[in-house]
XYZ file of C-alpha atoms in Angstrom:
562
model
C -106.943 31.656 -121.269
C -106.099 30.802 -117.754
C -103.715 33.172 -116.476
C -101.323 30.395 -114.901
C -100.949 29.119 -118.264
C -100.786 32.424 -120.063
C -97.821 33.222 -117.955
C -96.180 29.679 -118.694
C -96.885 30.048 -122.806
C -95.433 33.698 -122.345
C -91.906 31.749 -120.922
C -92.184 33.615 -118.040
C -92.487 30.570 -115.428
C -92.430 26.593 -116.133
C -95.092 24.150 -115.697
C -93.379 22.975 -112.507
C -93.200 26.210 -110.991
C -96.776 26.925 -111.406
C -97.719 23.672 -110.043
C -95.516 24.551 -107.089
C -97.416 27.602 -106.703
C -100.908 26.368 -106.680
C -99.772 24.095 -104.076
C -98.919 27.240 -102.098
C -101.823 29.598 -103.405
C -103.649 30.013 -100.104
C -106.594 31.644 -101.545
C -104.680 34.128 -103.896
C -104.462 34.731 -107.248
C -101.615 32.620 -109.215
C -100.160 35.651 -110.353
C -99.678 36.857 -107.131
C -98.406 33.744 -105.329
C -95.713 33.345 -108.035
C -94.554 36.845 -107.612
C -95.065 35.976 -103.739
C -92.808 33.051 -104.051
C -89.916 35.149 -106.091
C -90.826 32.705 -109.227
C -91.411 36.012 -111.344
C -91.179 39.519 -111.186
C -94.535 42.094 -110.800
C -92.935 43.775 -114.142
C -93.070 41.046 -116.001
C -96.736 39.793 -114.980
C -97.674 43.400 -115.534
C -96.451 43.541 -119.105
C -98.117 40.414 -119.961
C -101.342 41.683 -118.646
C -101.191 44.628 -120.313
C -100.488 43.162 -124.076
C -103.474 40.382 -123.001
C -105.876 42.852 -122.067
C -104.984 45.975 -124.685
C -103.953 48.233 -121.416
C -101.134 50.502 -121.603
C -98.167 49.909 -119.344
C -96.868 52.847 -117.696
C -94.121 54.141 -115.089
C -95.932 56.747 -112.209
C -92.244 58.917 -112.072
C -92.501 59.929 -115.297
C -96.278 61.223 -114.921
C -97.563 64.669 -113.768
C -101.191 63.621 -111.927
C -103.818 66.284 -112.228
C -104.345 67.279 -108.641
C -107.765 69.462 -109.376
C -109.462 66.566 -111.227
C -107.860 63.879 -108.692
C -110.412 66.205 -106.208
C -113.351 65.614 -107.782
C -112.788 61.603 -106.943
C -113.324 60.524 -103.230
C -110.655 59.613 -101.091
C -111.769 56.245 -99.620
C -112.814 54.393 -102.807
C -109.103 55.691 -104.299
C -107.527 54.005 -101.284
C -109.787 50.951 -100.653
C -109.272 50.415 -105.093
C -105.659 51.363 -105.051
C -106.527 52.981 -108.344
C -105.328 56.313 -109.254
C -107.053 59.015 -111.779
C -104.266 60.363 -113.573
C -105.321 63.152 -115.913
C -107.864 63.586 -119.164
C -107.284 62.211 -122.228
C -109.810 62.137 -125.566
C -112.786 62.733 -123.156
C -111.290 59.498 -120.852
C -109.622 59.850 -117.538
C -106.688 57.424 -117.669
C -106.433 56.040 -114.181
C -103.767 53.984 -112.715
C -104.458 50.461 -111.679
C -102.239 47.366 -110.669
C -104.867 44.819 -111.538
C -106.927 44.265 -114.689
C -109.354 42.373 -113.109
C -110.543 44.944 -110.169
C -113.652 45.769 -112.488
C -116.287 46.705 -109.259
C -113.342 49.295 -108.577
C -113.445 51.110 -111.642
C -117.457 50.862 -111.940
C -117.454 52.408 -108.465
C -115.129 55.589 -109.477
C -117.147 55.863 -112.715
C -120.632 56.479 -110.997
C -119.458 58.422 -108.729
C -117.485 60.721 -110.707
C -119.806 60.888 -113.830
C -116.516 60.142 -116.080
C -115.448 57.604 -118.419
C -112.579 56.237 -117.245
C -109.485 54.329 -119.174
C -107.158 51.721 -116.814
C -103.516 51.967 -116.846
C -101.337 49.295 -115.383
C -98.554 50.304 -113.334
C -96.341 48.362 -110.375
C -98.472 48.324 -107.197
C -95.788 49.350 -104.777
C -95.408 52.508 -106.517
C -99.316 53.052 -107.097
C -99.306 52.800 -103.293
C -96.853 55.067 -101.995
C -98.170 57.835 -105.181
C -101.675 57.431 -103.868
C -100.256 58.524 -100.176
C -97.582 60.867 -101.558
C -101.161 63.068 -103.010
C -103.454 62.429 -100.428
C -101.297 62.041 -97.635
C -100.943 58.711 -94.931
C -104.083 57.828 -93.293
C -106.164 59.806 -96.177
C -109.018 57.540 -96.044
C -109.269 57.463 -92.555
C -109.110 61.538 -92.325
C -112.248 61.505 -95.285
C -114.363 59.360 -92.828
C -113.705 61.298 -89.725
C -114.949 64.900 -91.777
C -117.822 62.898 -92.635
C -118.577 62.338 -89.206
C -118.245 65.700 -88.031
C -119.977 66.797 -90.749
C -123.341 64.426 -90.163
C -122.950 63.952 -86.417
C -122.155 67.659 -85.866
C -119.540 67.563 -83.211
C -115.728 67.593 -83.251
C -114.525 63.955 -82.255
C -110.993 65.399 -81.681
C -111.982 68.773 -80.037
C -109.859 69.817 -76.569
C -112.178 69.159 -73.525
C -109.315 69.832 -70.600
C -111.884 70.010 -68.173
C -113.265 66.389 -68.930
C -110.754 63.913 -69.310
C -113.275 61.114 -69.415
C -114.585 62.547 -72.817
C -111.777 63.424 -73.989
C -110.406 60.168 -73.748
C -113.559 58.765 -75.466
C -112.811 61.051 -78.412
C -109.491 60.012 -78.526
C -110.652 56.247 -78.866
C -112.932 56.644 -81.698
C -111.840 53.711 -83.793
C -110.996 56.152 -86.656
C -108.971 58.339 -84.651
C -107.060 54.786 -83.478
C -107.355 53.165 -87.097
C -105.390 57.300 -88.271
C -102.540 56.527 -85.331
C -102.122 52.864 -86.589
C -102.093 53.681 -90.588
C -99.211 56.616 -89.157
C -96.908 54.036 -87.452
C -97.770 51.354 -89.969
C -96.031 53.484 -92.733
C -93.471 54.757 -90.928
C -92.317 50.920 -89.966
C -92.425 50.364 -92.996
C -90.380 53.084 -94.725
C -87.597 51.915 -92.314
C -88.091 55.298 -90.078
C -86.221 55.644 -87.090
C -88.148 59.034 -86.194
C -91.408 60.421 -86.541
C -92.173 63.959 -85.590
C -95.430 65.106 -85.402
C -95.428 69.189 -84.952
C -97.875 71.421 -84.607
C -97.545 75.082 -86.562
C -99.375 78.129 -87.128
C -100.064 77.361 -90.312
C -101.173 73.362 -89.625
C -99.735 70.347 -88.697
C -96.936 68.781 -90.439
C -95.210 65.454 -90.012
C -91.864 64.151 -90.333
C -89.919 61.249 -91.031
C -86.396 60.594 -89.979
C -85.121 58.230 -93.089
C -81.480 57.300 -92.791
C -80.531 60.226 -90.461
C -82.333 62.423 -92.784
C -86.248 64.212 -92.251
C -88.477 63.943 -95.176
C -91.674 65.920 -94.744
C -94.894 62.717 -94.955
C -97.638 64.151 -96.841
C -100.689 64.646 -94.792
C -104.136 65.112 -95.588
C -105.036 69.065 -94.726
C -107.844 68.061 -92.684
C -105.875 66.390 -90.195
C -104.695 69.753 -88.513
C -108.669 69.111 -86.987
C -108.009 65.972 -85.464
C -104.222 66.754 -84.242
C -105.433 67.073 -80.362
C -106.748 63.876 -80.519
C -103.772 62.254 -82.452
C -101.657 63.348 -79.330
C -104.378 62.222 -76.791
C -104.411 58.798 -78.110
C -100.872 58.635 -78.072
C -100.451 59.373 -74.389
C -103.048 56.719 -74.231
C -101.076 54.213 -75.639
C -98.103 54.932 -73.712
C -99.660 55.127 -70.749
C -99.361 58.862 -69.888
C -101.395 61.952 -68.295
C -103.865 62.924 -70.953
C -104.889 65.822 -69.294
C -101.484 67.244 -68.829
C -100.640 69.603 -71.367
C -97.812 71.981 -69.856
C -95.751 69.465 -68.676
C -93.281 67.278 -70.873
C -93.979 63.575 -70.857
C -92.125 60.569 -71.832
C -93.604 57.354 -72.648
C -93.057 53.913 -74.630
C -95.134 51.941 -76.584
C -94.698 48.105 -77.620
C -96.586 47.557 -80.762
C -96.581 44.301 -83.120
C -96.670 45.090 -86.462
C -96.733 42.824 -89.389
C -95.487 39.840 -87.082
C -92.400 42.209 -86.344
C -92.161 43.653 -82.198
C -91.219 47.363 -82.067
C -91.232 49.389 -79.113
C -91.848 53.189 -79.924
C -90.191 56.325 -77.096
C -92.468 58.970 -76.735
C -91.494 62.221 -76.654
C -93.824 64.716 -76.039
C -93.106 68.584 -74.752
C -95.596 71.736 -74.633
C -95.066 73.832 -77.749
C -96.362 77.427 -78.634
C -98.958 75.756 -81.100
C -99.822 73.013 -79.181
C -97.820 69.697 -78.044
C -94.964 68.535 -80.613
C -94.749 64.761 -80.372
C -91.165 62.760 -81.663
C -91.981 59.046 -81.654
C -88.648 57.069 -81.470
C -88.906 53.456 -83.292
C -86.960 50.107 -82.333
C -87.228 47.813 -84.709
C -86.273 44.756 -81.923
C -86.406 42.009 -85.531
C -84.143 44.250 -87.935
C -81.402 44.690 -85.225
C -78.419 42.443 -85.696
C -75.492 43.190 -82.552
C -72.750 42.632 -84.455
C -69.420 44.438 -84.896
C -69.106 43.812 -88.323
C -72.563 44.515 -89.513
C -72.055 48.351 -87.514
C -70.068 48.861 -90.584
C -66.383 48.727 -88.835
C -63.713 48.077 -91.295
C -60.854 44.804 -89.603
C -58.077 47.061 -88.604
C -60.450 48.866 -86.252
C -62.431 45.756 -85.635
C -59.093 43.578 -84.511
C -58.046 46.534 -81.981
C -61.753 47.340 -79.958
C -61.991 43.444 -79.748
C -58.447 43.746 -78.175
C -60.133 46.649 -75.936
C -63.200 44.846 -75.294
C -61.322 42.021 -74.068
C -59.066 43.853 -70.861
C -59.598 42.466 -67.511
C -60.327 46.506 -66.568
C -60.577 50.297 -67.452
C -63.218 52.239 -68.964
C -63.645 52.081 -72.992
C -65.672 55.107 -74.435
C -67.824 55.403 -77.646
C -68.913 59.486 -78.144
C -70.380 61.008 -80.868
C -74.153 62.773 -80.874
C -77.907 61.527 -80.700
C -78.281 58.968 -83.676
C -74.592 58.061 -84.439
C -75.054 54.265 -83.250
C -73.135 54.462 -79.927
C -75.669 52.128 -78.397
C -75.595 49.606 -81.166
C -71.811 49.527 -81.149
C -72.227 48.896 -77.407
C -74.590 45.995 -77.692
C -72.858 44.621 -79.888
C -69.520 44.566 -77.893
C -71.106 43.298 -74.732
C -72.965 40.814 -77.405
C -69.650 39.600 -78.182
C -67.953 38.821 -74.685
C -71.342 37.774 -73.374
C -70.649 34.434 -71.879
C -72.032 31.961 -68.505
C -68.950 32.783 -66.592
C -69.298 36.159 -67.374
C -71.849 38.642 -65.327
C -72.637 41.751 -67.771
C -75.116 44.421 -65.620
C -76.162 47.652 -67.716
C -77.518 51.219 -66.453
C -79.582 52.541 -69.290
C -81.901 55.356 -69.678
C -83.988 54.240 -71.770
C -83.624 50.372 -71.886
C -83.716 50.156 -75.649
C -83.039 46.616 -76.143
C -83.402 43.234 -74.181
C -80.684 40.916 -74.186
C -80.516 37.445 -73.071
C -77.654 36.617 -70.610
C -77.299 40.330 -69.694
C -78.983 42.062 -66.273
C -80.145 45.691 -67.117
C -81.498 48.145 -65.321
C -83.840 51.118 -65.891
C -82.623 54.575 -64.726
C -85.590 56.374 -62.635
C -84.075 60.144 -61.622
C -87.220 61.036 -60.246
C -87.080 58.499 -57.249
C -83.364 58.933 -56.701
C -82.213 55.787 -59.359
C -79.551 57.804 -61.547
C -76.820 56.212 -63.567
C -74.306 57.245 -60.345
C -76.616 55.767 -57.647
C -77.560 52.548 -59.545
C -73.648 52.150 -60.003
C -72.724 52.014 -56.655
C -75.341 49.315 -56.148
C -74.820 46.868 -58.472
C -70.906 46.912 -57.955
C -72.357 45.036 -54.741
C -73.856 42.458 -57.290
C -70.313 41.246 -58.278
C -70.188 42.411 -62.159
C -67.395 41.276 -64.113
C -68.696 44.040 -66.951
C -70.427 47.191 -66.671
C -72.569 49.756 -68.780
C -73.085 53.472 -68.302
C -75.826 54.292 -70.852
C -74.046 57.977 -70.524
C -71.914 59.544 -68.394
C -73.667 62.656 -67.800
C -72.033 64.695 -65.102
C -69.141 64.777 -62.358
C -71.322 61.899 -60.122
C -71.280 59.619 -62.865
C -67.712 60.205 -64.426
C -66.647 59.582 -60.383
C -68.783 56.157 -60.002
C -67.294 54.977 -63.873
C -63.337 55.421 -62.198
C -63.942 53.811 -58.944
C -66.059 51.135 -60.907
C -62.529 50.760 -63.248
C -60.429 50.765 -60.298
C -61.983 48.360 -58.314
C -61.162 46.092 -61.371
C -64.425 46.072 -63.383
C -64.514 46.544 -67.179
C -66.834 49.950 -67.510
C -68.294 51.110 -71.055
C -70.164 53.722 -71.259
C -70.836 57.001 -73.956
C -70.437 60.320 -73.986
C -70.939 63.399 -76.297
C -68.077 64.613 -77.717
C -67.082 65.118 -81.484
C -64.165 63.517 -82.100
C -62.014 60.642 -80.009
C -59.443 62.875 -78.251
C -61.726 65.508 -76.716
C -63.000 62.570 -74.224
C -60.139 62.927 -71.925
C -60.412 66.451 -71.123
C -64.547 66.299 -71.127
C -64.206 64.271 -68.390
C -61.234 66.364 -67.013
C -64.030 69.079 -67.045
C -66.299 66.578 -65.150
C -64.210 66.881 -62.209
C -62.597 64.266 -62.769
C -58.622 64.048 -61.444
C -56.376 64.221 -64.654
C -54.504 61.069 -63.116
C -57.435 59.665 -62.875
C -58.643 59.684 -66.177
C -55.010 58.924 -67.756
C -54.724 55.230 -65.687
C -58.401 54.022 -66.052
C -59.181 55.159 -69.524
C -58.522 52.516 -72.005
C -60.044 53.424 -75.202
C -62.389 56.191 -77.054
C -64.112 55.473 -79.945
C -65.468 57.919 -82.183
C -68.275 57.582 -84.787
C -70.945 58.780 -87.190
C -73.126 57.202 -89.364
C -72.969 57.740 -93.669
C -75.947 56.853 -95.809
C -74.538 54.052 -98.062
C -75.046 54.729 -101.600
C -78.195 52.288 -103.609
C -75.925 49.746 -104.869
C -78.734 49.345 -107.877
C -78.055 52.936 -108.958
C -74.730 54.641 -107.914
C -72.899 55.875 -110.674
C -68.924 56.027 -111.381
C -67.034 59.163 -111.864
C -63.550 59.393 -111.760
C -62.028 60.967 -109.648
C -60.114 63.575 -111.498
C -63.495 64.832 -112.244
C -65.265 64.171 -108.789
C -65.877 66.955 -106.730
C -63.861 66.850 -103.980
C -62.477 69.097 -100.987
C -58.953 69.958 -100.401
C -58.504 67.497 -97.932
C -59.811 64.275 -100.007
C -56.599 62.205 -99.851
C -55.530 61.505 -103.944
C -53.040 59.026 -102.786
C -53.738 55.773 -102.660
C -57.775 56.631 -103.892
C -59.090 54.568 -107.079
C -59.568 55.910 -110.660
C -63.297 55.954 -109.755
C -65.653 56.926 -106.922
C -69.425 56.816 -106.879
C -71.731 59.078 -106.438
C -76.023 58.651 -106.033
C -78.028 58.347 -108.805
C -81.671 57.672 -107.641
C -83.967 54.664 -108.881
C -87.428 53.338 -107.899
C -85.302 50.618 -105.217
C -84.175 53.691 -102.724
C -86.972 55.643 -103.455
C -84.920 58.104 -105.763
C -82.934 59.080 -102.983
C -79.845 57.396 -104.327
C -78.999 55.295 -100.650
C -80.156 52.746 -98.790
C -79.415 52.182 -95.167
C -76.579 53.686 -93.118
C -72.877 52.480 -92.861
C -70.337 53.718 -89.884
C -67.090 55.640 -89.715
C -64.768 55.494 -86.968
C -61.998 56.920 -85.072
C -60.626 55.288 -82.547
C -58.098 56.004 -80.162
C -56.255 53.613 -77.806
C -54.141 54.740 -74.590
C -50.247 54.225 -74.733
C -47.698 55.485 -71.650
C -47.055 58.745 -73.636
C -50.765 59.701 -74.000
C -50.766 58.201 -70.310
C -48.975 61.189 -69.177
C -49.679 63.912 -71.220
C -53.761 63.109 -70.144
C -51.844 63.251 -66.423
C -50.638 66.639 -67.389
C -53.726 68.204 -68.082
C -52.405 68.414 -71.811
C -55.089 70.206 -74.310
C -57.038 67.424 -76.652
C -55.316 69.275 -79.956
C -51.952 67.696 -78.866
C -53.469 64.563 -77.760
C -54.991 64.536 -81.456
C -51.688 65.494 -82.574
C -50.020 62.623 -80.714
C -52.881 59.931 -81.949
C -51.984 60.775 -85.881
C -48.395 60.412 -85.315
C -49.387 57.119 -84.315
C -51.418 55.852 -86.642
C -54.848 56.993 -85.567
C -57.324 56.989 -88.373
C -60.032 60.156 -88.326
C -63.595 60.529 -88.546
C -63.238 61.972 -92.055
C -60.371 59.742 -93.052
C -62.630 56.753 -92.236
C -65.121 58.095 -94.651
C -62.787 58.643 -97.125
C -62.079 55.379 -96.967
C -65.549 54.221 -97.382
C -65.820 56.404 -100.449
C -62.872 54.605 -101.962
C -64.696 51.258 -101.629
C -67.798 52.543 -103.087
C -70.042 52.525 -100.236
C -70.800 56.199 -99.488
C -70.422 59.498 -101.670
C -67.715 62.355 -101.150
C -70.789 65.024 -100.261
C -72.092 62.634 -97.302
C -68.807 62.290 -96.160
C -68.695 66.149 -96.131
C -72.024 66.460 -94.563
C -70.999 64.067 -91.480
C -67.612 64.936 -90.933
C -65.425 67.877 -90.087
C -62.182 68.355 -92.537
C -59.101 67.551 -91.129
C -56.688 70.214 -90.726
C -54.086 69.889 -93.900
C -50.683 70.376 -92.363
């Protein structure tokens, strides 16, 4: 029977929908432009398949793959196949497939291997990321290039210091590129916002920074061979000294992949093993400057648009590397952006182009810091101005005399919590009457994980584990807490979600700032009125369901139960 039609007798799609999809089939399968076009689900064609052609339907989580006999299979036809050997069974090898129809696949695995081989059908997003999870990312790529040092003799990816020449040659071998590409490739994918590639004693191993956390990527072990080329390409790509290896470098890359523009820092600094490499991705198509997608609940929201909006003073965002301080700032300057309006930024790196904003690229080592360009574009008449960091006592003294001279300044610093700001820049140098009349506004914040919304279970609260300080009144009956499903990868979250503190200037504050006060009695002053903290904020996201207590705990400090 013709598969279109077994799908349509199965109920599974109408006879309108399929002709709608082989007006859009472009050369695929009709199975796989319906579940292209959303018209069906991959489970359901899959459990169709599998009663039509007697093949067992199975979920990879619940199976235990025999590593030892997955061995004796190679590596490239497993990923060029996307079929998976599983374990024995009655004399077969069951082996995991998400298509009945890829016969030559199965032939090829079976000659090679000498074994009799039974297909399973399984979904083929999951077949994909178990058949890198075993033999790591790039595993195909990493058989090939031991099969060329193998035949050809020579190491492709050996060290020549002495010849940069060759050892840029090595490091262009299309497999060695083809290895760097399949690396980035996954990690776009995976929605990573960090990739560190470290060398050890014991080999190299790779990282992935997933929603602020690092999950170790499997590798294959063969790689640690070809790591010195890895890192040569690299620098090749963004455009650095390959023949410096003592020295850290920093470079950027501006890659297209899968119609999507990302621009990738690199990071690369002399380690005792070799060079560690962090690779810092911007996903330009995934970022959306808004206030309310940052996660900022309307009470905050109305008062930092009443911030954003003064004619003057300096408005702060603090909080450490990775909290969002620079999305929060792009999307405040997206949001007073206008023609009469001249918005000029410092930054260090530029991370993202905006239209209808001039920005500027720090350079320290010609003498272009964040307090030197300052002064100069305050001769370019800027209505609004951006710090990417105020750094030291220079900068801290260009932001007030910016704010004075009746710009709007924002700018970030590292701090932990909202109060602390004042006297950090106190400790800057910065005249205590100075800070108290230019300083409008700090905001503080972190960013949660948000809990899978497909999987997050309810537990009530009285049986929740909470700390002392989790505030009873006014909480729900329930809370959630992660789960884990196929969707977030059995994590149990999906994405990130920010909390906030923020803190807005008054007379009183005015003048104890003035007085040099300590930032536990500014704190103390903020609470009395009406300040909402860090871990209050995530309380409060815990109450609405988006985030669990323990991330809350992880993120945030307690606050101090009087």
């Amino acid at each position: 029977m013709e598969l279109g039609q077994l799908l349509v007798d199965e109920g599974l799609v109408s006879n309108d929908q399929l002709q709608l999809a082989r007006s859009e089939q472009n050369g695929d399968r009709i199975d796989q432009t319906l579940i292209r076009m959303g018209l069906v689900t991959e489970d359901a064609v899959l459990r169709t398949l599998s009663t039509e052609f007697g093949m067992a339907y199975i979920d990879l989580k619940d199976i235990e793959v025999d590593v030892e006999l997955l061995s004796q299979f190679p590596t490239s036809a497993i990923f060029r196949h996307s079929l998976l050997p599983l374990y024995r069974q009655n004399g077969h090898v069951v082996v995991a497939t998400d298509d009945p129809l890829k016969l030559e696949g199965l032939d090829e695995l079976s000659t090679v291997s000498g074994l009799r081989l039974e297909p399973v059908l399984t979904r083929g997003n999951e077949l994909g990321n178990r058949i890198r999870e075993l033999l790591g990312v790039g595993g195909d790529t990493i058989n090939e290039l031991v099969r060329q040092r193998s035949e050809e003799g020579i190491e492709l990816l050996e060290e020549i210091e002495e010849d940069q020449g060759e050892l840029a040659e090595g490091a262009q071998a299309p497999s060695v590129i083809r290895l760097v590409n399949e690396l980035l490739i996954e990690a776009v994918k995976l929605m990573t916002s960090d990739v560190h590639i470290e060398p050890q004693e014991a080999g190299l191993r790779v990282r992935y920074r997933i929603d602020g956390m690092l999950r170790v990527q499997a590798v294959p072990a063969e790689i640690n061979h070809f790591y010195s080329a890895i890192v040569t390409r690299l620098k090749i790509m963004s455009h650095l000294n390959i023949a410096e290896k003592r020295l850290p470098q920093d470079g950027r890359i501006k890659l297209r992949v899968s119609g999507r523009e990302v621009d990738v820092r690199v990071s690369i600094i002399p380690m005792v093993h070799g060079e560690g490499v962090v690779l810092r991705l911007l996903d330009k198509d995934k970022m959306k400057f808004d206030l309310k997608n940052v996660g900022m609940p309307p009470t905050v929201i109305r008062r930092f648009r009443q911030l954003i909006g003064l004619p003057h003073g300096i408005i702060l965002v603090t909080g450490p590397t990775g909290s969002g301080k620079s999305t929060t700032l792009y999307s405040a300057l997206n949001e007073i952006k206008a023609p009469e309006t001249k918005i000029i930024t410092v930054e260090d790196p530029v991370e993202y182009q905006m239209d209808g904003i001039s920005q500027i690229q720090v350079h320290s080592r010609i003498g272009l810091t964040f307090a030197a360009g300052l002064r100069s574009i305050l001769r370019h008449d800027p209505d609004v101005v951006l710090i990417g960091e105020i750094r030291d006592g220079e900068t801290a003294q260009a932001a007030i005399q910016a704010s004075l001279t009746g710009h709007v300044v924002f700018s970030t610093l590292h701090t932990n919590d909202a109060p602390s700001a004042f006297t950090r820049l106190v400790d800057m140098g910065v005249e205590p009457y100075l800070v108290a009349s230019t300083v409008e506004g700090v905001l503080a914040q972190r960013l949660v994980r948000r809990l899978c919304p497909e999987c997050k279970k309810a537990v009530a609260v009285g049986q929740a584990d909470v700390p002392e300080d989790f505030p009873k009144e006014g909480a729900p009956a329930f809370i959630y807490e992660p789960n884990g499903c196929r969707e977030c990868s059995d994590s149990g979250y999906s994405g990130r979600t920010g909390v906030f503190e923020l803190l807005t200037t008054d007379p009183v504050l005015q003048e104890m700032c003035a007085d040099n006060e300590s930032a536990t009695k500014i704190r103390k002053h903020a609470l009395q009125n009406g300040m909402t903290t860090l871990r209050h904020s995530g309380w409060e996201q815990v109450w609405d369901g988006l985030t669990s207590v323990e991330e809350v705990v992880r993120i945030t400090r307690g606050d101090i139960i009087a």
